[in-house]
Amino acid sequence: MDDGEADDMNRDSLLLLLNLDEVAATSWSSGDLGQILSHQLAAPLVLEVTDKTCGDAGAAPIRSLGELLRHPRPPLELLKLTKELAKSSDSRQTSPIPPEVATVLYYASIATAVDRHGTLITSLSPPEVADGFRWCMNQPWVDGHLVRVFEHAVESLATRSTP
C-alpha cells in the first residue's frame, strides 16, 4: 500500500467517524442491540444507593441498572430517574445508546414500577404503556428477565383496568 492509498483510507475512516450518527442509526443488528442492552444493564450506577433508600434494612446495595430492575422493592425515585434519562437519551440524535435500547430501558423502568410497586410512573395511558411493553417483549434481543417483567406489568395493567 502506498502513501496515497493510506491517505484515502484515513480520509474515509474520518468521514465514517464524522457520520457515525447516520451509520449507527441504520446498522445495529439484533445481536448488537442485545449486547448494548446487556452492557447498559451491567454498567455501574454513578450514584450510591443506601440500604435506607432501598427500603429494606440489610438489603444489598444497588450497583447497576440491572440490579435496580431485578430488585424486589427498587426505589421508586430511582426508577423515575432511570425513565427520564432513558427518555432523554431516546430523543437525542447524538445519544451513544441506540433509540431501541433507550426505549426498552424507558419501558423497563415503568414496568418495574408497575410490577413491584403497583404504580404507573408515566403520563401515558395504560393502553399506551401496555403497547410499549408488548413492543419490548417482542424484541428478540431483550433478555428473559425483562420479558417477564413486561409480561407481569401487562397483566397488572389489564387487571387494573378490568371493572
Coordinates of N, CA, C and O in Angstrom, one line a residue:
M1 N 0.9 -1.2 0.0 CA 0.0 0.0 0.0 C 0.9 1.2 0.0 O 1.8 1.3 0.8
D2 N 0.6 2.2 -0.9 CA 1.4 3.4 -1.0 C 0.8 4.5 -0.1 O -0.3 4.3 0.5
D3 N 1.5 5.6 0.0 CA 1.0 6.7 0.9 C -0.3 7.2 0.5 O -1.1 7.6 1.3
G4 N -0.5 7.3 -0.8 CA -1.8 7.8 -1.4 C -3.0 6.9 -0.9 O -4.0 7.4 -0.6
E5 N -2.8 5.6 -1.0 CA -3.9 4.7 -0.5 C -4.1 4.8 1.0 O -5.3 4.8 1.4
A6 N -3.0 5.0 1.7 CA -3.2 5.2 3.2 C -3.9 6.5 3.5 O -4.8 6.5 4.4
D7 N -3.6 7.5 2.8 CA -4.3 8.8 3.0 C -5.8 8.7 2.7 O -6.7 9.2 3.4
D8 N -6.1 7.9 1.5 CA -7.5 7.7 1.2 C -8.3 6.9 2.3 O -9.4 7.2 2.6
M9 N -7.6 5.9 2.8 CA -8.2 5.1 3.9 C -8.4 5.9 5.1 O -9.5 5.9 5.8
N10 N -7.4 6.8 5.5 CA -7.6 7.7 6.7 C -8.7 8.6 6.5 O -9.5 8.9 7.4
R11 N -8.8 9.2 5.2 CA -9.9 10.2 5.0 C -11.2 9.5 5.0 O -12.2 10.0 5.6
D12 N -11.3 8.2 4.5 CA -12.6 7.5 4.5 C -13.0 7.2 6.0 O -14.1 7.2 6.4
S13 N -12.0 6.8 6.8 CA -12.2 6.5 8.2 C -12.7 7.7 8.9 O -13.7 7.6 9.7
L14 N -12.1 8.8 8.7 CA -12.5 10.1 9.3 C -13.9 10.4 8.9 O -14.7 10.8 9.7
L15 N -14.3 10.3 7.6 CA -15.6 10.6 7.2 C -16.6 9.7 7.8 O -17.7 10.1 8.2
L16 N -16.3 8.4 8.0 CA -17.2 7.5 8.7 C -17.4 7.9 10.1 O -18.5 7.9 10.6
L17 N -16.3 8.3 10.8 CA -16.5 8.8 12.2 C -17.3 10.0 12.3 O -18.1 10.2 13.2
L18 N -17.1 10.9 11.4 CA -17.9 12.2 11.4 C -19.4 11.9 11.1 O -20.3 12.7 11.6
N19 N -19.7 10.8 10.4 CA -21.1 10.5 10.1 C -21.6 9.3 10.9 O -22.5 8.6 10.5
L20 N -21.0 9.1 12.1 CA -21.3 7.9 12.9 C -22.8 7.9 13.3 O -23.3 6.8 13.3
D21 N -23.4 9.0 13.5 CA -24.8 9.0 13.9 C -25.7 8.4 12.8 O -26.5 7.6 13.1
E22 N -25.4 8.7 11.5 CA -26.1 8.2 10.4 C -25.9 6.7 10.3 O -26.8 5.9 10.1
V23 N -24.6 6.2 10.5 CA -24.3 4.8 10.4 C -25.0 4.1 11.5 O -25.6 3.0 11.3
A24 N -24.8 4.6 12.8 CA -25.4 3.9 13.9 C -26.9 3.8 13.9 O -27.4 2.8 14.3
A25 N -27.5 4.8 13.3 CA -29.0 4.7 13.2 C -29.5 3.6 12.3 O -30.6 3.2 12.5
T26 N -28.7 3.2 11.4 CA -29.2 2.2 10.5 C -28.5 0.8 10.6 O -28.9 -0.1 9.9
S27 N -27.4 0.7 11.4 CA -26.6 -0.5 11.2 C -26.6 -1.4 12.5 O -25.8 -2.3 12.5
W28 N -27.5 -1.2 13.4 CA -27.5 -2.1 14.6 C -28.2 -3.4 14.3 O -29.4 -3.4 13.9
S29 N -27.5 -4.5 14.5 CA -28.2 -5.8 14.3 C -28.8 -6.2 15.6 O -28.6 -5.5 16.7
S30 N -29.7 -7.2 15.6 CA -30.3 -7.7 16.8 C -29.3 -8.1 17.9 O -29.4 -7.8 19.0
G31 N -28.2 -8.7 17.4 CA -27.1 -9.1 18.3 C -26.5 -7.9 18.9 O -26.1 -7.9 20.1
D32 N -26.2 -6.9 18.1 CA -25.6 -5.6 18.6 C -26.5 -5.0 19.7 O -26.0 -4.6 20.8
L33 N -27.8 -4.9 19.4 CA -28.7 -4.3 20.4 C -28.8 -5.1 21.7 O -28.8 -4.5 22.8
G34 N -28.7 -6.4 21.6 CA -28.7 -7.2 22.8 C -27.5 -7.0 23.6 O -27.5 -6.9 24.8
Q35 N -26.3 -6.9 22.9 CA -25.1 -6.6 23.7 C -25.1 -5.2 24.3 O -24.6 -5.1 25.4
I36 N -25.6 -4.3 23.6 CA -25.6 -2.9 24.1 C -26.6 -2.9 25.3 O -26.2 -2.3 26.4
L37 N -27.7 -3.5 25.2 CA -28.6 -3.6 26.4 C -28.0 -4.3 27.6 O -28.0 -3.8 28.7
S38 N -27.3 -5.4 27.3 CA -26.6 -6.1 28.4 C -25.5 -5.2 29.0 O -25.4 -5.2 30.3
H39 N -24.8 -4.5 28.2 CA -23.8 -3.6 28.7 C -24.4 -2.5 29.6 O -23.9 -2.2 30.7
Q40 N -25.5 -1.9 29.2 CA -26.2 -0.9 29.9 C -26.7 -1.4 31.3 O -26.7 -0.8 32.3
L41 N -27.2 -2.6 31.3 CA -27.7 -3.2 32.5 C -26.6 -3.6 33.5 O -26.8 -3.5 34.7
A42 N -25.4 -3.9 33.0 CA -24.3 -4.2 33.8 C -23.5 -3.0 34.3 O -22.7 -3.1 35.2
A43 N -23.6 -1.9 33.6 CA -22.8 -0.7 33.9 C -23.1 -0.2 35.3 O -24.3 -0.2 35.7
P44 N -22.1 0.2 36.0 CA -22.3 0.7 37.4 C -23.1 2.0 37.4 O -23.0 2.8 36.5
L45 N -24.0 2.1 38.4 CA -24.7 3.3 38.6 C -23.8 4.3 39.2 O -22.9 4.0 40.0
V46 N -23.9 5.6 38.8 CA -23.0 6.6 39.2 C -23.3 7.0 40.6 O -22.4 7.4 41.4
L47 N -24.5 7.0 41.0 CA -24.9 7.4 42.4 C -24.9 6.2 43.3 O -25.2 5.1 43.0
E48 N -24.7 6.5 44.6 CA -24.7 5.5 45.6 C -26.1 5.4 46.2 O -26.7 6.4 46.6
V49 N -26.6 4.2 46.3 CA -27.9 3.9 46.9 C -27.7 3.2 48.2 O -27.0 2.2 48.2
T50 N -28.2 3.7 49.3 CA -28.0 3.1 50.6 C -29.1 2.1 50.9 O -30.1 2.1 50.2
D51 N -28.9 1.4 51.9 CA -29.9 0.4 52.4 C -31.2 1.1 52.7 O -32.3 0.7 52.4
K52 N -31.1 2.3 53.3 CA -32.3 3.1 53.6 C -33.1 3.5 52.4 O -34.3 3.4 52.4
T53 N -32.4 3.8 51.3 CA -33.1 4.2 50.1 C -33.8 3.0 49.4 O -34.8 3.1 48.8
C54 N -33.2 1.8 49.6 CA -33.8 0.6 49.1 C -35.1 0.2 49.8 O -35.8 -0.6 49.3
G55 N -35.2 0.7 51.0 CA -36.5 0.4 51.7 C -36.4 -0.8 52.6 O -37.2 -1.0 53.5
D56 N -35.4 -1.7 52.4 CA -35.3 -2.9 53.2 C -34.0 -2.8 53.9 O -32.9 -2.8 53.3
A57 N -34.1 -2.9 55.3 CA -32.9 -2.8 56.1 C -32.1 -4.1 55.8 O -32.6 -5.2 55.7
G58 N -30.8 -3.9 55.5 CA -29.9 -5.1 55.3 C -30.0 -5.5 53.8 O -29.3 -6.5 53.4
A59 N -30.7 -4.9 53.0 CA -30.8 -5.2 51.5 C -29.4 -4.9 50.9 O -28.8 -3.9 51.3
A60 N -29.1 -5.7 49.9 CA -27.8 -5.4 49.2 C -27.9 -4.1 48.5 O -29.0 -3.7 47.9
P61 N -26.8 -3.3 48.4 CA -26.9 -2.0 47.7 C -27.1 -2.3 46.2 O -26.7 -3.4 45.7
I62 N -27.7 -1.4 45.5 CA -28.0 -1.5 44.1 C -26.8 -0.8 43.4 O -26.6 0.4 43.5
R63 N -26.0 -1.6 42.6 CA -24.8 -1.1 42.0 C -24.9 -0.9 40.5 O -24.1 -0.3 39.8
S64 N -26.0 -1.5 39.9 CA -26.1 -1.4 38.4 C -27.6 -1.2 38.0 O -28.5 -1.5 38.9
L65 N -27.8 -0.8 36.8 CA -29.2 -0.7 36.3 C -29.9 -2.1 36.3 O -31.1 -2.2 36.7
G66 N -29.2 -3.1 36.0 CA -29.7 -4.5 36.0 C -30.2 -4.9 37.4 O -31.3 -5.4 37.6
E67 N -29.4 -4.5 38.4 CA -29.7 -4.8 39.8 C -31.0 -4.0 40.2 O -31.8 -4.5 41.0
L68 N -31.1 -2.8 39.8 CA -32.2 -2.0 40.1 C -33.5 -2.6 39.5 O -34.5 -2.7 40.2
L69 N -33.4 -3.1 38.3 CA -34.6 -3.7 37.6 C -34.9 -5.1 38.2 O -36.0 -5.6 38.0
R70 N -34.0 -5.7 38.8 CA -34.2 -7.0 39.4 C -34.6 -6.9 40.9 O -35.0 -7.9 41.5
H71 N -34.4 -5.8 41.5 CA -34.6 -5.6 43.0 C -36.1 -5.9 43.3 O -37.0 -5.4 42.6
P72 N -36.3 -6.6 44.4 CA -37.7 -6.8 44.8 C -38.5 -5.6 45.2 O -39.7 -5.5 45.0
R73 N -37.9 -4.5 45.7 CA -38.5 -3.3 46.0 C -37.6 -2.1 45.7 O -37.1 -1.4 46.5
P74 N -37.4 -1.9 44.4 CA -36.5 -0.8 44.0 C -37.0 0.5 44.3 O -38.2 0.7 44.4
P75 N -36.1 1.4 44.6 CA -36.5 2.8 45.0 C -37.3 3.4 43.8 O -36.8 3.5 42.7
L76 N -38.5 3.9 44.1 CA -39.3 4.5 43.1 C -38.7 5.7 42.4 O -38.8 5.9 41.2
E77 N -38.0 6.5 43.2 CA -37.4 7.7 42.7 C -36.3 7.3 41.7 O -36.0 8.0 40.7
L78 N -35.6 6.2 42.0 CA -34.5 5.8 41.1 C -35.1 5.3 39.8 O -34.5 5.5 38.7
L79 N -36.2 4.6 39.9 CA -36.9 4.2 38.7 C -37.4 5.4 37.8 O -37.3 5.3 36.6
K80 N -37.9 6.4 38.5 CA -38.3 7.6 37.8 C -37.1 8.3 37.1 O -37.2 8.7 35.9
L81 N -36.0 8.3 37.8 CA -34.8 8.9 37.2 C -34.3 8.1 36.0 O -34.0 8.7 35.0
T82 N -34.4 6.8 36.1 CA -34.0 6.0 35.0 C -34.9 6.2 33.8 O -34.4 6.3 32.7
K83 N -36.2 6.3 34.1 CA -37.1 6.5 33.0 C -36.8 7.9 32.3 O -36.8 7.9 31.0
E84 N -36.6 8.9 33.0 CA -36.3 10.2 32.4 C -35.0 10.2 31.7 O -34.9 10.8 30.6
L85 N -34.0 9.6 32.2 CA -32.7 9.5 31.5 C -32.8 8.7 30.2 O -32.3 9.1 29.1
A86 N -33.6 7.6 30.2 CA -33.8 6.8 29.0 C -34.6 7.6 28.0 O -34.3 7.6 26.8
K87 N -35.6 8.3 28.5 CA -36.4 9.2 27.6 C -35.6 10.2 26.9 O -35.7 10.4 25.7
S88 N -34.7 10.9 27.7 CA -33.9 12.0 27.1 C -32.9 11.4 26.1 O -32.6 11.9 25.1
S89 N -32.4 10.2 26.4 CA -31.4 9.5 25.5 C -32.1 9.1 24.2 O -31.5 9.2 23.2
D90 N -33.3 8.6 24.3 CA -34.1 8.2 23.1 C -34.3 9.3 22.2 O -34.4 9.2 21.0
S91 N -34.5 10.5 22.7 CA -34.9 11.7 21.9 C -33.7 12.5 21.4 O -33.8 13.3 20.5
R92 N -32.5 12.1 21.9 CA -31.3 12.9 21.4 C -30.7 12.2 20.2 O -30.5 11.0 20.2
Q93 N -30.4 12.9 19.1 CA -29.9 12.3 17.9 C -28.4 11.9 18.1 O -28.0 11.0 17.4
T94 N -27.7 12.5 19.1 CA -26.3 12.2 19.3 C -26.1 11.2 20.4 O -25.0 11.1 20.9
S95 N -27.2 10.6 20.9 CA -27.0 9.7 22.0 C -26.2 8.5 21.7 O -26.2 7.9 20.6
P96 N -25.3 8.1 22.6 CA -24.5 6.9 22.3 C -25.3 5.6 22.4 O -24.8 4.5 22.0
I97 N -26.5 5.7 22.9 CA -27.3 4.5 23.1 C -28.3 4.5 21.9 O -29.0 5.5 21.7
P98 N -28.4 3.3 21.2 CA -29.4 3.3 20.1 C -30.8 3.5 20.7 O -31.2 3.2 21.8
P99 N -31.7 4.2 19.9 CA -33.0 4.5 20.4 C -33.8 3.3 20.8 O -34.6 3.4 21.8
E100 N -33.6 2.2 20.2 CA -34.3 0.9 20.5 C -34.0 0.5 22.0 O -34.9 0.1 22.8
V101 N -32.7 0.6 22.3 CA -32.3 0.2 23.7 C -32.8 1.2 24.7 O -33.3 0.9 25.7
A102 N -32.7 2.5 24.3 CA -33.2 3.6 25.2 C -34.7 3.4 25.5 O -35.2 3.5 26.6
T103 N -35.5 3.0 24.4 CA -36.9 2.7 24.6 C -37.1 1.6 25.5 O -38.0 1.6 26.4
V104 N -36.4 0.5 25.4 CA -36.5 -0.7 26.3 C -36.2 -0.3 27.7 O -37.0 -0.6 28.6
L105 N -35.2 0.5 27.9 CA -34.9 1.0 29.3 C -36.0 1.9 29.9 O -36.3 1.8 31.0
Y106 N -36.5 2.7 29.0 CA -37.6 3.6 29.4 C -38.8 2.7 29.9 O -39.3 2.9 31.0
Y107 N -39.2 1.8 29.1 CA -40.4 1.0 29.4 C -40.0 0.0 30.6 O -40.9 -0.3 31.4
A108 N -38.8 -0.4 30.7 CA -38.4 -1.3 31.7 C -38.5 -0.7 33.1 O -39.0 -1.3 34.1
S109 N -38.2 0.6 33.2 CA -38.3 1.3 34.4 C -39.8 1.5 34.8 O -40.2 1.3 36.0
I110 N -40.6 1.7 33.8 CA -42.1 1.9 34.1 C -42.7 0.5 34.5 O -43.4 0.4 35.4
A111 N -42.3 -0.5 33.7 CA -42.8 -1.9 34.0 C -42.4 -2.3 35.4 O -43.2 -3.0 36.1
T112 N -41.2 -2.0 35.8 CA -40.7 -2.4 37.1 C -41.5 -1.7 38.2 O -41.9 -2.3 39.2
A113 N -41.8 -0.4 38.0 CA -42.6 0.3 39.0 C -44.0 -0.3 39.1 O -44.6 -0.4 40.2
V114 N -44.6 -0.7 37.9 CA -45.9 -1.3 37.9 C -45.9 -2.6 38.6 O -46.7 -3.0 39.5
D115 N -44.9 -3.4 38.3 CA -44.7 -4.8 38.8 C -44.4 -4.8 40.3 O -45.0 -5.6 41.0
R116 N -43.5 -4.0 40.7 CA -43.1 -4.1 42.1 C -43.8 -3.1 43.1 O -43.8 -3.3 44.3
H117 N -44.3 -2.0 42.5 CA -45.0 -1.0 43.4 C -46.4 -0.8 43.1 O -47.1 -0.1 43.8
G118 N -46.9 -1.4 41.9 CA -48.3 -1.2 41.6 C -48.6 0.3 41.2 O -49.7 0.8 41.2
T119 N -47.5 1.0 40.7 CA -47.6 2.4 40.4 C -47.2 2.7 39.0 O -46.2 2.2 38.5
L120 N -48.0 3.5 38.3 CA -47.6 3.9 36.9 C -46.9 5.3 37.0 O -47.4 6.3 37.5
I121 N -45.6 5.3 36.6 CA -44.8 6.5 36.7 C -44.6 7.2 35.4 O -43.6 7.8 35.1
T122 N -45.7 7.3 34.6 CA -45.7 8.0 33.4 C -47.1 8.6 33.2 O -48.1 8.2 33.8
S123 N -47.1 9.6 32.3 CA -48.4 10.2 32.0 C -49.1 9.5 30.8 O -50.2 9.9 30.5
L124 N -48.4 8.5 30.2 CA -49.1 7.8 29.2 C -50.2 7.0 29.7 O -50.2 6.6 30.9
S125 N -51.2 6.7 28.9 CA -52.4 5.9 29.3 C -52.0 4.5 29.5 O -51.0 4.0 28.8
P126 N -52.7 3.7 30.3 CA -52.4 2.3 30.5 C -52.4 1.5 29.1 O -51.5 0.7 28.9
P127 N -53.3 1.8 28.2 CA -53.2 1.1 26.9 C -51.9 1.4 26.1 O -51.3 0.6 25.5
E128 N -51.5 2.7 26.2 CA -50.3 3.1 25.5 C -49.1 2.4 26.1 O -48.2 2.0 25.4
V129 N -49.1 2.4 27.5 CA -48.0 1.7 28.2 C -47.9 0.2 27.8 O -46.9 -0.3 27.6
A130 N -49.1 -0.4 27.9 CA -49.2 -1.8 27.6 C -48.7 -2.1 26.1 O -47.9 -3.1 25.9
D131 N -49.0 -1.2 25.2 CA -48.5 -1.4 23.8 C -46.9 -1.3 23.8 O -46.3 -2.0 23.1
G132 N -46.4 -0.3 24.6 CA -44.9 -0.2 24.7 C -44.3 -1.5 25.3 O -43.3 -1.9 24.8
F133 N -44.9 -2.0 26.3 CA -44.4 -3.2 27.0 C -44.4 -4.4 26.0 O -43.5 -5.1 25.9
R134 N -45.5 -4.5 25.2 CA -45.6 -5.6 24.2 C -44.5 -5.4 23.1 O -43.9 -6.4 22.7
W135 N -44.3 -4.2 22.7 CA -43.2 -3.9 21.7 C -41.9 -4.4 22.3 O -41.1 -5.2 21.6
C136 N -41.6 -4.1 23.5 CA -40.4 -4.5 24.1 C -40.3 -6.0 24.2 O -39.2 -6.6 24.0
M137 N -41.4 -6.7 24.7 CA -41.4 -8.1 24.8 C -41.1 -8.8 23.5 O -40.6 -9.9 23.4
N138 N -41.5 -8.2 22.4 CA -41.3 -8.8 21.0 C -40.0 -8.6 20.4 O -39.7 -9.1 19.3
Q139 N -39.1 -7.9 21.1 CA -37.7 -7.7 20.6 C -36.9 -8.9 20.9 O -36.8 -9.2 22.1
P140 N -36.4 -9.6 19.9 CA -35.6 -10.8 20.2 C -34.4 -10.6 21.0 O -33.9 -11.6 21.6
W141 N -33.9 -9.4 21.1 CA -32.7 -9.2 21.9 C -32.9 -8.7 23.3 O -31.9 -8.5 24.1
V142 N -34.1 -8.7 23.8 CA -34.5 -8.3 25.1 C -34.4 -9.6 26.0 O -34.9 -10.6 25.6
D143 N -33.6 -9.5 27.1 CA -33.4 -10.7 27.9 C -34.7 -11.2 28.6 O -35.6 -10.5 28.8
G144 N -34.6 -12.5 29.0 CA -35.8 -13.2 29.6 C -36.3 -12.5 30.8 O -37.5 -12.5 31.0
H145 N -35.4 -12.0 31.7 CA -35.9 -11.4 32.9 C -36.8 -10.1 32.6 O -37.8 -10.0 33.2
L146 N -36.3 -9.3 31.7 CA -37.1 -8.1 31.3 C -38.4 -8.5 30.6 O -39.4 -7.9 30.9
V147 N -38.4 -9.6 29.8 CA -39.6 -10.0 29.2 C -40.6 -10.4 30.2 O -41.8 -10.0 30.2
R148 N -40.2 -11.1 31.3 CA -41.1 -11.5 32.4 C -41.6 -10.3 33.1 O -42.8 -10.2 33.5
V149 N -40.8 -9.3 33.3 CA -41.2 -8.0 34.0 C -42.3 -7.4 33.1 O -43.3 -6.9 33.6
F150 N -42.1 -7.3 31.8 CA -43.0 -6.7 30.9 C -44.3 -7.5 30.9 O -45.4 -6.9 31.0
E151 N -44.2 -8.8 30.9 CA -45.4 -9.7 31.0 C -46.2 -9.4 32.2 O -47.5 -9.3 32.2
H152 N -45.6 -9.4 33.4 CA -46.3 -9.2 34.7 C -46.9 -7.8 34.7 O -48.0 -7.6 35.2
A153 N -46.2 -6.8 34.1 CA -46.7 -5.4 34.1 C -48.0 -5.3 33.2 O -49.0 -4.7 33.6
V154 N -48.0 -6.0 32.1 CA -49.1 -6.0 31.2 C -50.3 -6.7 31.9 O -51.4 -6.1 31.9
E155 N -50.1 -7.8 32.6 CA -51.1 -8.5 33.3 C -51.7 -7.5 34.4 O -52.9 -7.4 34.6
S156 N -50.8 -6.9 35.1 CA -51.2 -5.9 36.2 C -52.0 -4.8 35.6 O -53.0 -4.4 36.2
L157 N -51.6 -4.2 34.5 CA -52.4 -3.2 33.9 C -53.8 -3.7 33.5 O -54.8 -3.0 33.6
A158 N -53.8 -4.9 32.9 CA -55.1 -5.4 32.5 C -56.1 -5.7 33.6 O -57.2 -5.4 33.6
T159 N -55.5 -6.2 34.7 CA -56.3 -6.4 35.9 C -56.8 -5.1 36.5 O -57.9 -5.0 37.0
R160 N -56.0 -4.1 36.5 CA -56.3 -2.8 37.0 C -57.5 -2.1 36.2 O -58.3 -1.5 36.8
S161 N -57.5 -2.3 34.9 CA -58.5 -1.7 34.1 C -59.8 -2.5 33.9 O -60.7 -2.0 33.3
T162 N -59.8 -3.7 34.4 CA -61.0 -4.6 34.4 C -61.9 -4.2 35.5 O -61.5 -4.1 36.6
P163 N -63.2 -3.9 35.1 CA -64.2 -3.5 36.2 C -64.5 -4.6 37.1 O -64.5 -5.7 36.9

